[in-house]
Amino acid sequence: MSMGRIWSLMFLSVPILGTGMYLIGMLASSGPLALWFPENINPLAVEIDRLHDIILALIGVVFIVTSVALFWFMWKYDATSNPEKAKFVHGNHKLEVWWTVIPAVILIMLAIYQFKVYADVRINRPMLAGADGTLGTADDQPEPPSFEVIGRQFEWRIRYAGADKQLDTADDIIGEVNELHAPKDVRLVGSLKAADVLHSFFIPALRLKNDMIPGTRQIVWFQASKPGTYDIVCTELCGWGHYKMKGRFVVESQEEFATYLERLRKAQFDRSYDNGSPSDQPVSPTEQPAVATVE
Ligand SMILES: [Cu+2]
């Protein structure tokens, strides 16, 4: 077999291995070959999966057709079996118009379809009824976040709103590092911040992914429909310890969640009491001992 034909077979292996890996990843439900998305437990993000599948199907078809065409032309017009010199022709106007118009129409359709998905997960923030008690009127207020995650090198710091349902107040409950809890079937609004550099907060099972940008606050919302423990990962290379930014996202019943918050609140009170500095009497900066920094 000529060298040209060996090369064309090498090119053919790309679509075969590529689609093969996709199929294995889609079919394997557990183990190292389960490369697909985890189950979507966020009913507010079902459309993200649908949009993803449509785009994947479109690019899948284009990928297979172009790869196979590349193989076929390399195979058929291999130099050894075609001693005749190639003839160059000027382009085909009609063909060029079609292969411009069809992708343009597909892209415009995708652009229109994604408007709604984007608005649902990024723009149409959950609202609460205002003074008139009716939702959908002019005095509606954006629902305040009930938890906050701060990304810092290299961990997630978590805080929950206390009984007043507001963050940044005295009754805030300090969560455990790298562990976010949420009650099942409750729509939650959260606030994301960064303490140092860019991080990206990602809970794959919720299809929730948002950059954390120093100096700004990002608002996200979701609803978790299935109890369990899921991954939290950082998807922005944020420094040498980026790989350490793994966390757990725990979905539990509303009663379990309330018990968890109460346990955190008690632990927080006990800690401040043990230190001899109750949280309502902050130590003034001048009295604080010098802190040694270890890098
Ligand atoms: Cu990070």
Short mmCIF file of C-alpha atoms and ligand atoms in Angstrom, two decimals:
data_model
loop_
_atom_site.label_atom_id
_atom_site.label_comp_id
_atom_site.label_asym_id
_atom_site.label_seq_id
_atom_site.Cartn_x
_atom_site.Cartn_y
_atom_site.Cartn_z
CA MET A 1 0.00 0.00 0.00
CA SER A 2 1.29 3.47 -0.86
CA MET A 3 2.29 5.96 1.81
CA GLY A 4 -0.56 8.25 0.72
CA ARG A 5 -3.13 5.56 1.40
CA ILE A 6 -1.61 4.77 4.81
CA TRP A 7 -1.98 8.46 5.65
CA SER A 8 -5.57 8.49 4.50
CA LEU A 9 -6.30 5.56 6.87
CA MET A 10 -4.66 7.54 9.69
CA PHE A 11 -7.04 10.41 8.96
CA LEU A 12 -9.96 7.98 8.95
CA SER A 13 -9.03 6.84 12.45
CA VAL A 14 -9.82 10.34 13.79
CA PRO A 15 -13.62 10.21 13.23
CA ILE A 16 -13.74 6.53 14.23
CA LEU A 17 -11.88 7.03 17.53
CA GLY A 18 -13.61 10.38 18.15
CA THR A 19 -17.18 9.13 17.74
CA GLY A 20 -16.23 5.86 19.48
CA MET A 21 -15.11 7.74 22.58
CA TYR A 22 -18.32 9.76 22.61
CA LEU A 23 -20.44 6.63 22.35
CA ILE A 24 -18.53 4.85 25.14
CA GLY A 25 -18.74 7.97 27.32
CA MET A 26 -22.49 8.23 26.73
CA LEU A 27 -23.23 4.55 27.37
CA ALA A 28 -20.99 3.93 30.40
CA SER A 29 -22.88 5.04 33.49
CA SER A 30 -20.09 4.52 36.04
CA GLY A 31 -16.36 3.85 36.23
CA PRO A 32 -13.49 5.60 34.49
CA LEU A 33 -15.24 5.42 31.11
CA ALA A 34 -18.27 7.38 32.29
CA LEU A 35 -17.14 10.57 30.59
CA TRP A 36 -20.58 12.07 30.02
CA PHE A 37 -22.34 14.67 32.13
CA PRO A 38 -23.65 13.44 35.48
CA GLU A 39 -27.42 13.27 35.86
CA ASN A 40 -29.02 16.74 35.79
CA ILE A 41 -30.69 17.34 39.16
CA ASN A 42 -31.62 20.98 38.46
CA PRO A 43 -35.10 21.34 36.92
CA LEU A 44 -34.31 25.00 36.15
CA ALA A 45 -31.50 23.94 33.81
CA VAL A 46 -33.14 21.26 31.67
CA GLU A 47 -32.94 23.52 28.62
CA ILE A 48 -29.14 23.71 28.94
CA ASP A 49 -28.92 19.97 28.27
CA ARG A 50 -31.31 20.24 25.34
CA LEU A 51 -29.29 23.07 23.77
CA HIS A 52 -26.09 21.12 24.36
CA ASP A 53 -27.52 17.99 22.69
CA ILE A 54 -28.75 19.94 19.65
CA ILE A 55 -25.35 21.61 19.16
CA LEU A 56 -23.56 18.30 19.71
CA ALA A 57 -25.74 16.55 17.10
CA LEU A 58 -25.10 19.35 14.57
CA ILE A 59 -21.34 19.43 15.01
CA GLY A 60 -21.28 15.61 15.18
CA VAL A 61 -22.81 15.34 11.71
CA VAL A 62 -20.48 18.01 10.28
CA PHE A 63 -17.46 16.35 11.93
CA ILE A 64 -18.24 12.89 10.54
CA VAL A 65 -19.13 14.12 7.04
CA THR A 66 -16.01 16.31 6.66
CA SER A 67 -13.66 13.68 8.16
CA VAL A 68 -14.99 10.92 5.91
CA ALA A 69 -14.85 13.23 2.85
CA LEU A 70 -11.23 14.08 3.71
CA PHE A 71 -10.40 10.38 3.94
CA TRP A 72 -12.19 9.54 0.72
CA PHE A 73 -10.45 12.25 -1.34
CA MET A 74 -7.03 11.33 0.08
CA TRP A 75 -7.67 7.67 -0.74
CA LYS A 76 -9.12 8.18 -4.20
CA TYR A 77 -6.68 10.82 -5.45
CA ASP A 78 -3.57 9.32 -3.89
CA ALA A 79 -0.52 10.40 -5.99
CA THR A 80 0.80 6.87 -6.64
CA SER A 81 -2.42 5.58 -8.19
CA ASN A 82 -3.13 8.87 -10.01
CA PRO A 83 -0.03 9.71 -12.05
CA GLU A 84 -1.96 12.36 -14.00
CA LYS A 85 -1.25 15.91 -12.79
CA ALA A 86 -4.03 17.69 -10.91
CA LYS A 87 -6.04 20.36 -12.76
CA PHE A 88 -6.98 23.45 -10.80
CA VAL A 89 -10.34 25.02 -11.45
CA HIS A 90 -11.80 28.27 -10.25
CA GLY A 91 -14.39 27.91 -7.43
CA ASN A 92 -18.04 27.08 -7.90
CA HIS A 93 -20.10 30.16 -7.20
CA LYS A 94 -23.39 28.32 -6.57
CA LEU A 95 -21.77 25.85 -4.16
CA GLU A 96 -20.11 28.67 -2.21
CA VAL A 97 -23.41 30.49 -1.80
CA TRP A 98 -25.05 27.33 -0.40
CA TRP A 99 -22.32 26.43 2.00
CA THR A 100 -22.44 29.97 3.34
CA VAL A 101 -26.23 30.26 3.56
CA ILE A 102 -26.88 26.90 5.29
CA PRO A 103 -24.40 27.39 8.18
CA ALA A 104 -25.58 31.00 8.56
CA VAL A 105 -29.21 29.87 8.94
CA ILE A 106 -28.20 27.19 11.47
CA LEU A 107 -26.17 29.68 13.51
CA ILE A 108 -28.99 32.24 13.53
CA MET A 109 -31.45 29.56 14.71
CA LEU A 110 -29.07 28.52 17.52
CA ALA A 111 -28.58 32.17 18.49
CA ILE A 112 -32.36 32.69 18.77
CA TYR A 113 -32.88 29.44 20.69
CA GLN A 114 -30.14 30.18 23.22
CA PHE A 115 -31.64 33.61 24.10
CA LYS A 116 -34.29 31.96 26.26
CA VAL A 117 -31.88 29.50 27.91
CA TYR A 118 -29.45 32.31 28.67
CA ALA A 119 -32.17 34.57 30.05
CA ASP A 120 -33.51 31.76 32.28
CA VAL A 121 -30.18 31.03 33.92
CA ARG A 122 -28.54 34.45 33.83
CA ILE A 123 -30.97 37.34 33.42
CA ASN A 124 -34.44 36.56 34.81
CA ARG A 125 -33.44 36.60 38.43
CA PRO A 126 -36.03 35.12 40.85
CA MET A 127 -38.30 37.86 42.23
CA LEU A 128 -40.33 38.19 45.40
CA ALA A 129 -43.63 40.04 45.71
CA GLY A 130 -43.25 43.61 46.96
CA ALA A 131 -45.45 45.55 49.38
CA ASP A 132 -48.66 44.80 47.43
CA GLY A 133 -48.16 41.07 47.99
CA THR A 134 -48.58 40.15 44.31
CA LEU A 135 -45.82 38.76 42.17
CA GLY A 136 -45.44 40.20 38.69
CA THR A 137 -46.12 43.83 39.61
CA ALA A 138 -43.80 46.83 39.44
CA ASP A 139 -42.81 46.73 43.11
CA ASP A 140 -41.37 43.18 42.98
CA GLN A 141 -38.00 42.86 44.65
CA PRO A 142 -35.18 40.57 43.53
CA GLU A 143 -34.95 37.62 45.91
CA PRO A 144 -31.94 38.18 48.20
CA PRO A 145 -29.25 35.48 48.17
CA SER A 146 -29.52 32.95 50.99
CA PHE A 147 -25.96 31.70 50.73
CA GLU A 148 -22.60 32.97 49.61
CA VAL A 149 -19.55 31.21 48.23
CA ILE A 150 -16.21 32.99 48.20
CA GLY A 151 -13.52 31.48 46.01
CA ARG A 152 -10.01 32.02 47.26
CA GLN A 153 -6.67 30.37 46.65
CA PHE A 154 -7.38 27.47 47.15
CA GLU A 155 -10.73 26.73 48.75
CA TRP A 156 -14.41 27.65 48.85
CA ARG A 157 -15.59 29.66 51.84
CA ILE A 158 -19.28 29.29 52.50
CA ARG A 159 -21.79 31.37 54.45
CA TYR A 160 -25.56 31.10 54.91
CA ALA A 161 -28.09 33.78 55.75
CA GLY A 162 -29.37 33.50 59.33
CA ALA A 163 -32.93 33.81 60.60
CA ASP A 164 -33.37 37.25 58.96
CA LYS A 165 -32.78 35.64 55.53
CA GLN A 166 -30.23 38.34 54.67
CA LEU A 167 -26.50 37.97 54.13
CA ASP A 168 -23.95 40.40 55.60
CA THR A 169 -25.85 40.69 58.87
CA ALA A 170 -24.83 39.70 62.41
CA ASP A 171 -26.68 36.38 62.37
CA ASP A 172 -24.93 34.97 59.27
CA ILE A 173 -23.95 31.33 59.67
CA ILE A 174 -20.41 30.40 58.70
CA GLY A 175 -20.39 27.17 56.71
CA GLU A 176 -17.76 24.51 56.47
CA VAL A 177 -14.95 25.11 54.00
CA ASN A 178 -15.52 23.30 50.68
CA GLU A 179 -18.95 21.98 51.61
CA LEU A 180 -22.19 23.57 50.43
CA HIS A 181 -25.49 22.22 51.68
CA ALA A 182 -28.87 22.83 50.09
CA PRO A 183 -32.42 21.75 50.86
CA LYS A 184 -34.18 19.60 48.29
CA ASP A 185 -36.83 21.12 46.00
CA VAL A 186 -36.30 24.71 47.15
CA ARG A 187 -35.25 27.36 44.66
CA LEU A 188 -32.13 28.99 46.06
CA VAL A 189 -30.43 32.23 45.15
CA GLY A 190 -26.72 32.49 45.89
CA SER A 191 -24.00 35.06 45.71
CA LEU A 192 -20.54 34.30 44.33
CA LYS A 193 -17.43 36.33 45.08
CA ALA A 194 -13.68 35.98 44.68
CA ALA A 195 -11.22 36.98 47.38
CA ASP A 196 -8.10 37.11 45.24
CA VAL A 197 -8.05 36.01 41.61
CA LEU A 198 -10.55 34.70 39.04
CA HIS A 199 -12.16 31.40 39.98
CA SER A 200 -15.06 29.61 38.34
CA PHE A 201 -17.65 27.88 40.47
CA PHE A 202 -19.01 24.73 38.85
CA ILE A 203 -21.50 22.16 40.10
CA PRO A 204 -21.83 19.79 37.12
CA ALA A 205 -24.97 18.04 38.43
CA LEU A 206 -26.77 21.42 38.54
CA ARG A 207 -25.33 22.63 35.22
CA LEU A 208 -24.38 25.67 37.28
CA LYS A 209 -21.17 27.36 36.28
CA ASN A 210 -20.21 30.94 36.91
CA ASP A 211 -16.99 32.89 37.01
CA MET A 212 -16.10 34.53 40.30
CA ILE A 213 -14.65 37.93 39.57
CA PRO A 214 -12.74 39.88 42.23
CA GLY A 215 -14.57 43.08 43.12
CA THR A 216 -17.99 41.95 41.86
CA ARG A 217 -20.81 39.82 43.10
CA GLN A 218 -22.41 37.26 40.79
CA ILE A 219 -25.94 36.09 41.49
CA VAL A 220 -26.88 32.49 40.61
CA TRP A 221 -29.96 30.38 41.26
CA PHE A 222 -30.88 26.72 41.10
CA GLN A 223 -33.13 24.05 42.52
CA ALA A 224 -31.80 20.62 43.54
CA SER A 225 -34.29 17.82 43.05
CA LYS A 226 -32.41 14.75 44.27
CA PRO A 227 -30.72 14.16 47.65
CA GLY A 228 -27.07 13.13 47.49
CA THR A 229 -23.52 14.36 47.42
CA TYR A 230 -22.21 15.97 44.25
CA ASP A 231 -18.99 17.58 43.05
CA ILE A 232 -17.98 21.21 43.23
CA VAL A 233 -14.99 22.09 41.07
CA CYS A 234 -13.10 25.20 40.06
CA THR A 235 -12.97 25.57 36.29
CA GLU A 236 -10.68 28.57 36.05
CA LEU A 237 -6.94 27.89 36.34
CA CYS A 238 -6.37 30.05 39.41
CA GLY A 239 -2.84 29.20 40.53
CA TRP A 240 -0.62 26.30 41.56
CA GLY A 241 -3.26 24.80 43.89
CA HIS A 242 -6.15 25.00 41.40
CA TYR A 243 -6.51 21.19 41.53
CA LYS A 244 -7.24 21.42 45.26
CA MET A 245 -10.43 23.43 44.75
CA LYS A 246 -12.72 20.44 45.02
CA GLY A 247 -15.79 20.63 47.16
CA ARG A 248 -18.89 18.72 48.07
CA PHE A 249 -22.42 19.80 47.31
CA VAL A 250 -24.86 18.06 49.65
CA VAL A 251 -28.57 17.98 48.89
CA GLU A 252 -30.71 16.92 51.84
CA SER A 253 -34.30 17.16 53.06
CA GLN A 254 -35.50 20.53 54.35
CA GLU A 255 -35.49 19.23 57.95
CA GLU A 256 -31.94 17.87 57.63
CA PHE A 257 -30.82 21.19 56.16
CA ALA A 258 -32.36 23.12 59.07
CA THR A 259 -30.60 20.77 61.54
CA TYR A 260 -27.32 21.27 59.70
CA LEU A 261 -27.60 25.08 59.89
CA GLU A 262 -28.47 24.88 63.58
CA ARG A 263 -25.41 22.71 64.21
CA LEU A 264 -23.18 25.21 62.38
CA ARG A 265 -24.71 28.10 64.29
CA LYS A 266 -24.09 26.41 67.65
CA ALA A 267 -20.52 25.46 66.73
CA GLN A 268 -19.89 29.05 65.70
CA PHE A 269 -21.20 30.37 69.02
CA ASP A 270 -19.17 27.83 71.01
CA ARG A 271 -16.02 28.75 69.11
CA SER A 272 -16.38 32.47 69.74
CA TYR A 273 -17.07 31.76 73.43
CA ASP A 274 -13.98 29.51 73.75
CA ASN A 275 -11.77 32.17 72.22
CA GLY A 276 -12.92 34.66 74.81
CA SER A 277 -14.00 36.99 72.02
CA PRO A 278 -17.76 36.69 71.52
CA SER A 279 -18.67 37.60 67.97
CA ASP A 280 -20.54 40.72 69.10
CA GLN A 281 -17.34 42.16 70.62
CA PRO A 282 -14.76 42.21 67.82
CA VAL A 283 -11.15 42.49 68.85
CA SER A 284 -9.74 45.80 67.68
CA PRO A 285 -7.06 45.46 64.99
CA THR A 286 -4.37 46.97 67.22
CA GLU A 287 -4.87 44.32 69.91
CA GLN A 288 -4.60 41.40 67.59
CA PRO A 289 -1.39 39.39 67.81
CA ALA A 290 0.88 39.56 64.80
CA VAL A 291 0.07 36.72 62.44
CA ALA A 292 2.98 34.81 60.99
CA THR A 293 2.50 34.09 57.33
CA VAL A 294 3.71 30.76 56.12
CA GLU A 295 3.95 30.31 52.40
CU CU B 1 -9.99 28.39 41.72
#
